[in-house]
Coordinates of C-alpha atoms in Angstrom, one line a residue:
Chain A
X1 CA -70.1 99.9 133.1
X2 CA -67.5 101.3 131.2
X3 CA -70.1 102.5 128.7
X4 CA -72.5 103.7 131.9
X5 CA -69.2 105.8 133.3
X6 CA -68.5 107.4 129.8
X7 CA -72.1 108.5 129.5
X8 CA -71.8 110.1 133.1
X9 CA -68.5 112.0 132.3
X10 CA -69.4 113.5 129.2
X11 CA -73.2 113.3 128.9
X12 CA -74.6 114.5 125.6
X13 CA -71.8 113.7 123.4
X14 CA -72.2 111.1 120.6
X15 CA -69.8 108.4 121.4
X16 CA -69.0 107.4 117.9
X17 CA -67.9 110.6 116.6
X18 CA -65.8 111.2 119.9
X19 CA -63.8 108.0 119.6
X20 CA -63.6 108.6 115.5
X21 CA -61.8 112.2 116.8
X22 CA -59.9 110.6 119.2
X23 CA -58.2 108.0 116.9
X24 CA -57.5 110.5 114.5
X25 CA -55.5 112.5 116.8
X26 CA -53.7 109.3 118.0
X27 CA -50.8 108.2 115.6
X28 CA -51.6 104.5 114.7
X29 CA -49.9 101.7 116.2
X30 CA -47.2 101.3 113.5
X31 CA -46.6 104.7 113.6
X32 CA -45.9 104.5 117.2
X33 CA -43.3 102.0 116.9
X34 CA -41.7 103.6 114.0
X35 CA -40.6 106.6 116.2
X36 CA -39.7 104.3 119.1
X37 CA -37.3 102.2 117.0
X38 CA -35.9 105.3 115.7
X39 CA -35.6 106.8 119.4
X40 CA -33.8 103.4 120.5
X41 CA -31.5 103.5 117.5
X42 CA -30.4 107.1 118.8
X43 CA -29.8 105.6 122.1
X44 CA -28.0 102.9 120.8
X45 CA -25.4 105.2 119.0
X46 CA -25.2 107.1 122.5
X47 CA -24.5 103.9 124.5
X48 CA -21.5 102.8 122.0
X49 CA -19.7 106.1 122.6
X50 CA -18.5 106.5 119.0
X51 CA -18.8 110.0 118.5
X52 CA -17.1 111.0 115.4
X53 CA -17.1 114.7 116.1
X54 CA -15.0 113.5 119.2
X55 CA -12.0 113.2 117.1
X56 CA -9.7 111.9 119.8
X57 CA -11.5 109.1 120.2
X58 CA -12.2 108.1 116.6
X59 CA -8.5 109.0 116.0
X60 CA -7.6 106.4 118.8
X61 CA -10.0 103.8 116.8
X62 CA -8.6 104.4 113.9
X63 CA -4.6 104.2 115.0
X64 CA -5.8 100.8 116.5
X65 CA -7.2 99.6 113.4
X66 CA -4.5 100.7 111.1
X67 CA -2.3 98.6 113.6
X68 CA -4.4 95.9 113.2
X69 CA -4.3 96.5 109.6
X70 CA -0.3 96.1 110.0
X71 CA -0.5 92.3 111.1
X72 CA -2.8 91.4 108.4
X73 CA -0.8 92.7 105.7
X74 CA 2.1 91.1 107.5
X75 CA 0.1 87.9 107.3
X76 CA -0.7 88.3 103.3
X77 CA 3.0 88.9 102.4
X78 CA 4.3 86.2 100.6
X79 CA 8.0 86.5 100.8
X80 CA 7.9 84.5 97.3
X81 CA 5.7 86.5 95.4
X82 CA 7.7 88.7 93.0
X83 CA 6.4 92.0 91.6
X84 CA 5.1 92.0 88.1
X85 CA 7.8 93.0 86.1
X86 CA 7.8 95.0 82.8
X87 CA 10.0 95.6 79.5
X88 CA 12.1 98.8 78.5
X89 CA 9.1 100.4 76.3
X90 CA 7.3 100.6 79.7
X91 CA 9.3 102.7 81.6
X92 CA 8.5 106.4 82.1
X93 CA 11.0 108.7 81.5
X94 CA 11.7 111.1 82.8
X95 CA 10.4 109.2 86.3
X96 CA 8.3 111.7 88.2
X97 CA 9.8 113.3 91.3
X98 CA 7.9 112.8 94.4
X99 CA 9.1 114.4 98.1
X100 CA 7.5 116.6 101.0
X101 CA 9.7 119.3 99.4
X102 CA 10.1 120.4 96.1
X103 CA 12.2 119.4 93.7
X104 CA 14.9 122.4 93.6
X105 CA 15.0 121.8 97.7
X106 CA 16.2 118.1 97.0
X107 CA 19.4 117.1 98.6
X108 CA 22.6 117.6 96.6
X109 CA 25.1 115.3 97.8
X110 CA 28.7 115.1 97.0
X111 CA 29.3 111.3 96.0
X112 CA 32.9 111.5 96.8
X113 CA 32.3 112.4 100.8
X114 CA 29.3 110.7 100.9
X115 CA 29.3 107.4 103.2
X116 CA 26.8 105.0 104.0
X117 CA 26.6 104.5 107.9
X118 CA 25.9 100.6 109.4
X119 CA 24.7 100.5 112.7
X120 CA 22.5 98.0 115.1
X121 CA 22.5 94.2 115.2
X122 CA 25.3 93.8 112.3
X123 CA 28.7 92.0 112.8
X124 CA 30.5 94.6 110.7
X125 CA 29.5 98.3 111.5
X126 CA 32.1 99.6 109.0
X127 CA 30.7 102.6 106.8
X128 CA 30.9 102.1 102.9
X129 CA 32.0 104.5 100.5
X130 CA 30.3 105.0 97.2
X131 CA 32.8 103.3 95.1
X132 CA 32.9 100.3 97.4
X133 CA 29.3 100.0 96.8
X134 CA 29.4 100.4 93.4
X135 CA 31.8 97.5 93.3
X136 CA 28.7 94.9 94.6
X137 CA 27.1 92.5 92.1
X138 CA 24.3 94.6 90.3
X139 CA 20.8 93.1 89.4
X140 CA 18.4 95.0 87.3
X141 CA 14.5 95.5 87.8
X142 CA 11.8 97.0 85.9
X143 CA 9.0 97.3 88.5
X144 CA 5.8 99.5 89.2
X145 CA 6.2 102.4 91.9
X146 CA 2.7 103.0 93.3
X147 CA 2.6 106.0 95.1
X148 CA 0.1 106.1 98.2
X149 CA -1.6 109.0 96.5
X150 CA -2.7 106.6 94.0
X151 CA -0.8 107.5 91.1
X152 CA 2.2 105.1 89.5
X153 CA 5.1 104.6 87.1
X154 CA 7.3 102.0 86.1
X155 CA 11.0 102.4 86.4
X156 CA 13.9 100.6 85.8
X157 CA 16.4 99.9 88.6
X158 CA 19.9 98.7 89.1
X159 CA 21.6 97.9 92.4
X160 CA 22.3 95.1 94.9
X161 CA 19.8 93.0 96.5
X162 CA 19.3 94.5 100.1
X163 CA 19.5 90.7 101.4
X164 CA 23.0 90.3 100.3
X165 CA 24.2 93.3 101.7
X166 CA 22.7 92.6 104.9
X167 CA 24.5 88.8 104.9
X168 CA 27.7 90.8 104.0
X169 CA 27.6 92.8 107.0
X170 CA 26.3 89.9 109.3
X171 CA 23.1 91.3 109.8
X172 CA 20.8 89.4 112.6
X173 CA 18.0 88.7 110.1
X174 CA 16.0 87.5 113.0
X175 CA 15.8 91.2 114.1
X176 CA 12.5 92.9 113.2
X177 CA 13.3 95.9 111.2
X178 CA 16.0 97.9 109.0
X179 CA 15.7 101.6 109.7
X180 CA 17.1 104.0 107.2
X181 CA 17.9 107.5 107.7
X182 CA 18.2 109.9 104.5
X183 CA 20.0 113.2 104.0
X184 CA 16.9 115.5 103.8
X185 CA 15.8 114.2 107.6
X186 CA 13.6 111.4 106.1
X187 CA 13.2 108.2 107.6
X188 CA 11.3 104.8 106.9
X189 CA 11.3 101.4 109.0
X190 CA 11.4 98.4 106.9
X191 CA 10.1 95.2 108.3
X192 CA 12.9 92.6 108.2
X193 CA 10.6 89.8 106.0
X194 CA 10.1 92.9 103.1
X195 CA 14.1 94.0 103.5
X196 CA 14.8 90.1 102.5
X197 CA 12.5 89.9 99.5
X198 CA 14.3 89.5 96.7
X199 CA 13.5 92.6 94.8
X200 CA 14.4 94.8 97.6
X201 CA 17.2 96.7 96.4
X202 CA 20.0 99.4 97.0
X203 CA 19.5 101.2 94.2
X204 CA 22.7 103.3 92.5
X205 CA 21.2 103.4 88.8
X206 CA 17.8 104.3 87.1
X207 CA 17.9 103.3 83.5
X208 CA 21.3 102.1 83.7
X209 CA 22.5 105.7 84.7
X210 CA 23.5 106.9 87.9
X211 CA 20.8 107.8 90.1
X212 CA 20.1 111.4 89.3
X213 CA 19.5 113.9 91.8
X214 CA 16.0 113.7 91.7
X215 CA 15.8 110.2 92.2
X216 CA 17.8 109.9 95.1
X217 CA 21.6 110.2 94.5
X218 CA 23.9 108.3 95.6
X219 CA 21.4 105.2 96.7
X220 CA 17.9 104.5 97.3
X221 CA 16.2 101.9 98.5
X222 CA 13.7 100.5 96.0
X223 CA 11.0 98.0 97.4
X224 CA 8.7 97.3 95.0
X225 CA 6.3 95.3 97.3
X226 CA 5.7 98.4 99.3
X227 CA 4.2 101.5 98.6
X228 CA 6.7 104.5 97.4
X229 CA 6.9 106.3 100.6
X230 CA 8.5 103.3 101.9
X231 CA 11.3 103.7 99.1
X232 CA 13.8 106.2 101.0
X233 CA 16.4 108.3 98.7
X234 CA 19.1 110.0 99.8
X235 CA 19.8 107.4 102.5
X236 CA 23.1 108.0 104.8
X237 CA 22.4 105.2 107.2
X238 CA 21.2 101.9 107.9
X239 CA 20.1 100.4 111.2
X240 CA 19.4 96.8 111.9
X241 CA 17.3 97.0 115.1
X242 CA 14.2 95.3 117.1
X243 CA 12.8 98.9 118.1
X244 CA 10.5 100.0 116.0
X245 CA 11.5 103.6 115.2
X246 CA 8.7 104.9 113.0
X247 CA 9.3 106.8 110.0
X248 CA 8.7 110.5 108.3
X249 CA 5.5 109.4 107.1
X250 CA 4.6 106.6 109.3
X251 CA 4.6 109.0 112.3
X252 CA 1.9 111.1 110.7
X253 CA -0.3 108.4 110.0
X254 CA 0.6 106.5 107.1
X255 CA 0.2 102.9 107.7
X256 CA 3.4 101.3 108.6
X257 CA 3.0 98.1 106.6
X258 CA 1.9 99.8 103.4
X259 CA 2.5 96.7 101.6
X260 CA 1.5 96.3 98.0
Chain B
X1 CA -60.0 99.6 125.7
X2 CA -61.1 97.2 123.5
X3 CA -64.6 98.3 123.4
X4 CA -63.1 101.7 122.0
X5 CA -61.1 99.7 119.2
X6 CA -64.6 97.9 118.4
X7 CA -66.3 101.0 118.5
X8 CA -63.9 102.6 115.8
X9 CA -63.9 99.4 113.6
X10 CA -67.8 100.3 113.3
X11 CA -67.0 103.5 111.6
X12 CA -63.7 102.5 109.9
X13 CA -62.8 99.7 107.7
X14 CA -60.9 97.2 109.9
X15 CA -56.9 98.2 109.9
X16 CA -54.7 95.0 110.6
X17 CA -52.4 96.1 112.9
X18 CA -50.0 93.2 113.0
X19 CA -49.2 93.0 109.2
X20 CA -46.9 90.4 108.3
X21 CA -42.9 91.1 108.2
X22 CA -41.7 92.5 105.1
X23 CA -38.3 92.8 106.0
X24 CA -37.1 90.3 108.4
X25 CA -34.4 92.0 111.7
X26 CA -31.2 90.3 110.2
X27 CA -32.2 92.5 106.7
X28 CA -32.9 95.6 108.6
X29 CA -29.8 95.7 110.9
X30 CA -27.3 94.8 108.1
X31 CA -29.0 97.1 105.9
X32 CA -28.2 100.1 108.3
X33 CA -24.6 98.7 109.0
X34 CA -24.3 99.3 105.2
X35 CA -25.3 102.5 105.0
X36 CA -23.1 103.7 107.8
X37 CA -20.1 101.8 106.0
X38 CA -21.3 102.9 102.4
X39 CA -20.8 106.7 103.8
X40 CA -17.6 106.4 105.3
X41 CA -16.4 104.2 102.4
X42 CA -17.4 106.8 100.2
X43 CA -16.3 109.8 101.6
X44 CA -13.0 108.6 102.8
X45 CA -12.8 107.4 99.2
X46 CA -13.2 110.7 97.8
X47 CA -10.4 112.0 100.3
X48 CA -8.0 109.4 98.7
X49 CA -9.4 110.5 95.1
X50 CA -8.7 113.9 95.5
X51 CA -4.6 113.2 96.4
X52 CA -4.5 112.3 92.6
X53 CA -7.6 112.8 90.6
X54 CA -8.4 110.4 87.8
X55 CA -10.7 113.1 86.2
X56 CA -10.5 116.9 86.0
X57 CA -12.1 117.6 88.9
X58 CA -11.8 116.9 92.9
X59 CA -14.4 116.4 95.4
X60 CA -15.0 119.6 97.6
X61 CA -13.3 119.0 101.2
X62 CA -16.7 119.4 102.7
X63 CA -18.0 115.8 101.4
X64 CA -14.7 114.1 102.1
X65 CA -13.9 112.1 105.1
X66 CA -10.3 112.0 107.3
X67 CA -9.2 115.8 106.5
X68 CA -5.9 114.7 104.7
X69 CA -4.9 111.9 102.6
X70 CA -3.4 109.9 105.6
X71 CA -6.7 110.3 107.3
X72 CA -8.7 109.3 104.3
X73 CA -6.7 106.1 104.2
X74 CA -7.1 105.3 107.8
X75 CA -10.9 105.7 107.8
X76 CA -11.2 103.8 104.3
X77 CA -9.1 101.0 105.2
X78 CA -11.2 100.8 108.7
X79 CA -14.2 101.0 107.1
X80 CA -13.5 98.6 104.6
X81 CA -13.8 95.7 107.7
X82 CA -17.3 96.8 108.3
X83 CA -18.2 96.9 104.7
X84 CA -16.8 93.5 104.1
X85 CA -17.9 91.6 107.3
X86 CA -21.4 92.9 106.9
X87 CA -21.4 92.3 103.2
X88 CA -20.4 88.9 103.5
X89 CA -22.9 88.0 106.0
X90 CA -25.6 90.0 104.0
X91 CA -24.6 87.7 100.8
X92 CA -24.5 84.5 103.1
X93 CA -28.0 85.0 104.4
X94 CA -29.3 86.0 101.4
X95 CA -28.2 83.0 99.9
X96 CA -29.2 80.3 102.8
X97 CA -32.3 81.8 103.5
X98 CA -33.3 82.0 100.0
X99 CA -34.2 85.3 100.0
X100 CA -32.2 86.4 96.4
X101 CA -33.7 83.9 95.0
X102 CA -37.2 84.7 95.9
X103 CA -36.9 88.2 95.9
X104 CA -34.8 89.0 93.1
X105 CA -35.8 86.5 90.7
X106 CA -36.8 86.3 88.1
X107 CA -35.8 89.0 86.3
X108 CA -37.0 89.4 82.5
X109 CA -36.2 92.3 79.9
X110 CA -39.7 92.6 79.0
X111 CA -40.9 93.0 82.9
X112 CA -38.5 95.6 83.5
X113 CA -39.5 97.7 80.2
X114 CA -43.0 97.3 81.6
X115 CA -42.6 98.3 85.1
X116 CA -40.0 101.2 84.0
X117 CA -43.1 102.5 81.6
X118 CA -45.6 101.8 84.6
X119 CA -43.5 103.7 87.1
X120 CA -42.7 106.6 84.6
X121 CA -46.5 107.1 84.3
X122 CA -47.3 106.6 87.6
X123 CA -49.3 103.6 87.3
X124 CA -46.6 101.2 89.3
X125 CA -48.2 100.0 92.3
X126 CA -46.7 100.1 95.8
X127 CA -49.5 98.4 97.9
X128 CA -47.6 95.4 98.3
X129 CA -44.0 96.0 99.6
X130 CA -43.3 92.3 100.0
X131 CA -42.9 92.0 96.1
X132 CA -40.3 93.8 94.0
X133 CA -41.0 95.0 90.9
X134 CA -39.2 94.1 88.2
X135 CA -37.1 97.6 88.0
X136 CA -36.5 97.3 91.9
X137 CA -35.1 93.5 91.1
X138 CA -32.8 94.9 88.4
X139 CA -31.7 97.4 90.9
X140 CA -31.4 95.5 93.6
X141 CA -29.7 92.6 91.9
X142 CA -27.1 94.9 89.9
X143 CA -26.0 96.8 92.9
X144 CA -24.9 93.2 94.4
X145 CA -22.7 92.8 91.5
X146 CA -21.7 96.4 91.8
X147 CA -20.9 95.4 95.8
X148 CA -18.8 92.6 94.6
X149 CA -16.9 94.4 91.8
X150 CA -16.0 97.5 94.0
X151 CA -14.7 95.0 96.7
X152 CA -12.8 93.0 94.1
X153 CA -11.0 96.1 92.6
X154 CA -10.3 97.6 95.5
X155 CA -8.5 94.4 96.7
X156 CA -6.6 94.7 93.3
X157 CA -5.7 98.4 94.2
X158 CA -4.7 97.3 97.6
X159 CA -2.5 94.5 97.0
X160 CA -1.5 94.6 93.3
X161 CA 2.0 92.6 94.2
X162 CA 0.1 90.1 96.7
X163 CA -2.8 90.0 94.4
X164 CA -1.5 90.2 91.2
X165 CA -3.8 88.1 89.0
X166 CA -6.4 89.8 90.5
X167 CA -5.3 93.0 89.5
X168 CA -4.4 91.7 86.0
X169 CA -7.8 90.8 85.6
X170 CA -9.0 93.9 86.0
X171 CA -6.5 95.1 83.3
X172 CA -3.8 96.1 85.6
X173 CA -3.4 98.8 88.3
X174 CA -4.2 102.1 86.4
X175 CA -7.3 100.1 85.2
X176 CA -8.4 98.7 88.3
X177 CA -8.8 102.2 89.8
X178 CA -10.9 103.5 86.8
X179 CA -13.1 100.7 87.8
X180 CA -13.0 101.1 91.1
X181 CA -14.1 104.6 90.7
X182 CA -17.0 103.8 88.3
X183 CA -18.3 101.0 90.8
X184 CA -18.4 104.1 93.2
X185 CA -20.0 106.2 90.6
X186 CA -22.6 103.3 90.0
X187 CA -23.3 103.2 93.9
X188 CA -23.6 107.0 94.4
X189 CA -26.0 106.7 91.3
X190 CA -28.1 103.9 92.8
X191 CA -28.1 105.6 96.5
X192 CA -29.5 109.0 95.1
X193 CA -32.4 107.0 93.5
X194 CA -32.7 104.6 96.4
X195 CA -33.1 107.4 98.8
X196 CA -35.6 109.5 96.4
X197 CA -37.7 106.4 96.2
X198 CA -37.8 105.4 99.7
X199 CA -38.8 109.2 100.4
X200 CA -41.6 109.1 97.9
X201 CA -42.9 105.8 99.3
X202 CA -42.3 106.2 103.5
X203 CA -43.9 102.9 104.2
X204 CA -40.9 101.3 102.3
X205 CA -38.5 103.4 104.8
X206 CA -40.5 102.3 107.9
X207 CA -40.2 98.7 106.7
X208 CA -36.7 99.1 106.5
X209 CA -36.9 100.3 110.3
X210 CA -39.3 98.2 112.2
X211 CA -40.0 95.7 109.5
X212 CA -43.6 96.2 108.6

């Protein structure tokens, strides 16, 4: 019946030639499927709403994942694992200066006027003079400082373990954070498990010499289990707190935990 | 409709429309997720590299992702989850389904040399996409190993204290960075060849999209 109809509609045309031409024009089935798959993949991208050019939604997602990464790193962090230590000959001299300002803009602090303010969840909020801090028991470590940028340098650091000082001032070690403020308006939050790590140090000396201005005189916090920016220099105050107060770089998007 | 096809078949040799599946659905899905993850990891990795270059060059900002170091790190450590979860699924399925053994083995030196010669003289056949030639086997098996090494060297850089034994295996923190870079360069090199060949043999690209 179909044949009859066709011969009625298109009289005098060679059927076989016509079909041959038609199939030439028509894409083959697999090609059509190929295009259809491509289209549905595009539709899927639209449906997920993940538009990379919409920087706000991408930023939101990235911030959430970064917070998730904080949690994962806190779980990975083993308080009993010590950072590798090195020998005297590995120490980088001079140790590189690093800051969000140039070296000649680094704060110049008079050690006689300087005091370390203590506040927050501690029994004793008395502030400490440099002379008093220098009398605390001194330990030494030669560890690698790893910068968030990727470079690293081995340094020789002397000072008091932060956890001993926290005990001394009667800090609530169940609190979440130790928050540091610095002379150059730098700041950083250190999670309590890291603050209590055996190698986390209130550092007063480099290479057995009083800290040079470039390395944070009179005191820096040396945290060999963290990236360099979590090692504040020119520290002026320490606060034990349950409130997350961020930090100079943390607020700009560097991952807060940044553990190594 | 059926009569039209029957007529067409009389003039042209019959074409099998329902050819066998060359790339199963899981391979296709994981392949394209991996492609997205790779682009994110490479471009954000270049952003991070630029903050402290290992060599005397930096990557132009137009090919980096994240806008600045902090943004690059955010992208890199987010893309890492996509890459690792997808990669673990791929390797697990590749092993348990027997796909790796079936598709990638055996590889022989003489086979690779023979197929390389054939490829360079234009004699390598691409008629049967379901079987990889020796050059493909070597490249695909090789890039799997590179994939494992780039993840491990990445972990060594990310956690040089917690995973210090891993970092030590790579020869320390600084050496691990070079390993990570060389593996990245290998992947980029592989991608250039892989994409070029996919464009030369478009039906292989089609197979990776619709399976046939």
